[in-house]
Short mmCIF file of C-alpha atoms in Angstrom, two decimals:
data_model
loop_
_atom_site.label_atom_id
_atom_site.label_comp_id
_atom_site.label_asym_id
_atom_site.label_seq_id
_atom_site.Cartn_x
_atom_site.Cartn_y
_atom_site.Cartn_z
CA MET M 1 -54.05 -62.39 40.35
CA LYS M 2 -51.13 -63.95 38.49
CA ALA M 3 -49.68 -60.57 37.49
CA LEU M 4 -49.91 -59.36 41.10
CA ARG M 5 -48.30 -62.58 42.35
CA HIS M 6 -45.46 -62.28 39.83
CA SER M 7 -44.94 -58.66 40.84
CA LYS M 8 -44.77 -59.65 44.51
CA ILE M 9 -42.37 -62.51 43.72
CA LYS M 10 -40.08 -60.06 41.90
CA GLU M 11 -40.18 -57.71 44.86
CA ILE M 12 -39.51 -60.51 47.37
CA VAL M 13 -36.67 -62.10 45.40
CA GLU M 14 -34.94 -58.76 44.91
CA ARG M 15 -35.33 -57.75 48.56
CA TYR M 16 -34.75 -60.99 50.51
CA ILE M 17 -32.60 -64.09 50.31
CA ILE M 18 -35.04 -66.81 49.28
CA GLU M 19 -33.46 -70.25 49.13
CA THR M 20 -36.45 -72.57 48.67
CA GLN M 21 -39.90 -72.69 47.14
CA GLU M 22 -41.29 -73.08 50.65
CA GLU M 23 -39.62 -69.83 51.75
CA LEU M 24 -41.07 -68.08 48.72
CA ALA M 25 -44.56 -69.42 49.46
CA GLU M 26 -44.21 -68.24 53.08
CA ALA M 27 -43.05 -64.78 51.99
CA LEU M 28 -46.04 -64.53 49.63
CA SER M 29 -48.34 -65.61 52.46
CA LYS M 30 -46.98 -62.75 54.60
CA GLN M 31 -47.96 -60.44 51.72
CA GLY M 32 -51.50 -61.84 51.82
CA ILE M 33 -51.10 -64.16 48.83
CA GLU M 34 -51.80 -67.83 49.56
CA VAL M 35 -50.25 -70.25 47.06
CA THR M 36 -49.59 -73.94 46.71
CA GLN M 37 -46.14 -75.37 46.14
CA ALA M 38 -47.19 -76.29 42.60
CA THR M 39 -48.13 -72.66 41.87
CA VAL M 40 -44.81 -71.41 43.25
CA SER M 41 -42.96 -73.96 41.14
CA ARG M 42 -44.86 -72.87 38.02
CA ASP M 43 -44.23 -69.18 38.80
CA ILE M 44 -40.50 -69.83 39.20
CA LYS M 45 -40.43 -71.45 35.75
CA GLU M 46 -42.53 -68.70 34.13
CA LEU M 47 -40.37 -65.95 35.65
CA MET M 48 -37.25 -67.97 34.73
CA LEU M 49 -35.74 -67.51 38.18
CA ILE M 50 -32.30 -68.99 38.62
CA LYS M 51 -30.30 -70.03 41.68
CA VAL M 52 -27.18 -67.96 42.35
CA PRO M 53 -24.55 -68.35 45.08
CA THR M 54 -24.90 -66.10 48.12
CA GLY M 55 -21.18 -66.20 48.88
CA ASP M 56 -21.47 -68.28 52.03
CA GLY M 57 -22.02 -71.66 50.40
CA ARG M 58 -25.78 -71.21 49.98
CA TYR M 59 -27.90 -70.44 46.94
CA ARG M 60 -30.82 -68.07 46.45
CA TYR M 61 -33.39 -67.34 43.77
CA ALA M 62 -32.63 -64.43 41.45
CA PHE M 63 -33.56 -63.05 38.07
CA PRO M 64 -31.13 -63.64 35.20
CA PRO M 65 -29.15 -60.53 34.20
CA GLU M 66 -31.27 -59.72 31.14
CA GLN M 67 -34.65 -60.16 32.88
CA ASN M 68 -35.74 -63.30 31.06
CA ILE M 69 -36.09 -62.03 27.51
CA VAL M 70 -33.81 -63.32 24.80
CA LEU M 71 -33.92 -61.60 21.45
CA SER M 72 -32.34 -63.49 18.60
CA GLN M 73 -31.12 -61.67 15.51
CA ALA M 74 -34.00 -63.18 13.54
CA ARG M 75 -36.56 -61.96 16.08
CA MET M 76 -35.07 -58.45 16.06
CA GLU M 77 -35.15 -58.37 12.26
CA ARG M 78 -38.77 -59.57 12.25
CA THR M 79 -39.75 -56.88 14.78
CA PHE M 80 -38.16 -54.15 12.66
CA HIS M 81 -39.42 -55.53 9.36
CA ASP M 82 -43.00 -55.93 10.62
CA SER M 83 -43.19 -52.60 12.48
CA LEU M 84 -40.93 -49.88 11.06
CA VAL M 85 -42.36 -47.61 8.35
CA ALA M 86 -40.01 -44.60 8.24
CA ILE M 87 -36.67 -43.32 9.51
CA ASP M 88 -35.65 -39.67 9.81
CA TYR M 89 -33.23 -37.68 11.94
CA SER M 90 -32.31 -34.25 13.20
CA GLN M 91 -28.88 -33.65 14.69
CA ASN M 92 -28.36 -36.57 17.11
CA ILE M 93 -32.00 -37.71 17.35
CA VAL M 94 -33.15 -40.49 15.05
CA VAL M 95 -36.94 -40.62 14.66
CA LEU M 96 -38.48 -43.98 13.87
CA ARG M 97 -42.10 -44.21 12.70
CA THR M 98 -43.81 -47.53 13.31
CA LEU M 99 -47.21 -49.05 12.76
CA PRO M 100 -49.63 -47.95 15.51
CA GLY M 101 -49.05 -49.77 18.77
CA THR M 102 -45.64 -51.22 17.90
CA ALA M 103 -43.24 -48.45 18.96
CA GLN M 104 -42.74 -49.88 22.46
CA ALA M 105 -41.65 -53.28 21.10
CA VAL M 106 -39.21 -51.71 18.65
CA ALA M 107 -37.81 -49.39 21.34
CA TYR M 108 -37.35 -52.32 23.69
CA THR M 109 -35.39 -54.12 20.97
CA ILE M 110 -33.13 -51.08 20.52
CA ASP M 111 -32.58 -50.76 24.27
CA TYR M 112 -31.92 -54.50 24.57
CA VAL M 113 -29.00 -54.57 22.11
CA LYS M 114 -27.18 -51.82 24.03
CA TRP M 115 -25.37 -50.25 21.10
CA PRO M 116 -22.70 -47.93 22.54
CA GLU M 117 -23.76 -45.04 20.32
CA VAL M 118 -27.40 -45.16 21.50
CA ILE M 119 -27.93 -43.34 24.80
CA GLY M 120 -31.59 -44.31 25.03
CA THR M 121 -35.05 -44.31 23.50
CA VAL M 122 -38.40 -42.68 24.15
CA ALA M 123 -41.39 -44.43 22.58
CA GLY M 124 -44.97 -43.39 22.07
CA ASP M 125 -47.61 -45.34 20.17
CA ASP M 126 -46.10 -45.06 16.69
CA THR M 127 -43.00 -42.90 17.13
CA ILE M 128 -39.62 -43.49 18.75
CA PHE M 129 -36.92 -40.92 19.50
CA VAL M 130 -33.47 -42.53 19.59
CA LEU M 131 -30.77 -40.36 21.16
CA VAL M 132 -27.39 -40.97 19.52
CA LYS M 133 -23.96 -39.87 20.74
CA PRO M 134 -21.82 -38.65 19.10
CA VAL M 135 -23.79 -36.97 16.34
CA GLU M 136 -21.29 -38.40 13.82
CA ALA M 137 -22.62 -41.90 14.64
CA VAL M 138 -26.13 -41.14 13.32
CA PRO M 139 -25.47 -42.53 9.80
CA GLN M 140 -24.13 -45.80 11.25
CA VAL M 141 -27.13 -46.15 13.59
CA ILE M 142 -29.53 -45.51 10.70
CA ALA M 143 -27.66 -48.11 8.63
CA LYS M 144 -28.08 -50.63 11.48
CA PHE M 145 -31.82 -49.92 11.59
CA GLN M 146 -32.10 -50.34 7.83
CA SER M 147 -30.13 -53.58 8.00
CA LEU M 148 -32.49 -54.93 10.69
CA MET M 149 -35.40 -53.98 8.46
CA GLY M 150 -33.96 -55.84 5.54
CA SER M 151 -34.31 -52.84 3.22
CA GLY M 152 -33.39 -49.21 2.89
CA ILE M 153 -36.27 -46.89 3.75
#
C-alpha cells in the first residue's frame, strides 16, 4: 500500500499545485486512498518533498532536482568496488561485468554522475553497456571506472 501511495503522491505532486498536507490528503482521497495527516507528513519526509515557489507568492510541494538520492564519492567507490568484476570495450561501448544482481545499481551510479562523455547505460543482471561519445574518450571513461573501483582490472 505504501508503494502505491508514494506512486500516487508523485503523480499528484507533478500534475497539480499542492500547497498543504491537507490538500495532498484530499487529492489522495479522490484517488481512493484514505490517509491521516500523520501518514501524509511521514510520506512527505520519506519522499523528501520540498516546497518551491509557484511564482505568485505561494509555495507548492515538489521533488528535488535529483529525485532524492545523493551519492557521495565514497558511496560510488563502494558500489564499484563491491560490484564490478571486469571491464572491456569495443569501439565506443564499454562493457562492465558485475556480480549477479548488481548491474542496475552500478548503472544508476554511472547515470547519476552525468559524465559528458557517457551518453547512457543499459543494464541487465550482471552486465552493463556504457555508450561513450566520442570513441576517443573510451580510455578516459575506463580510467574513471578503474579509479572508482580502487584498482586496475
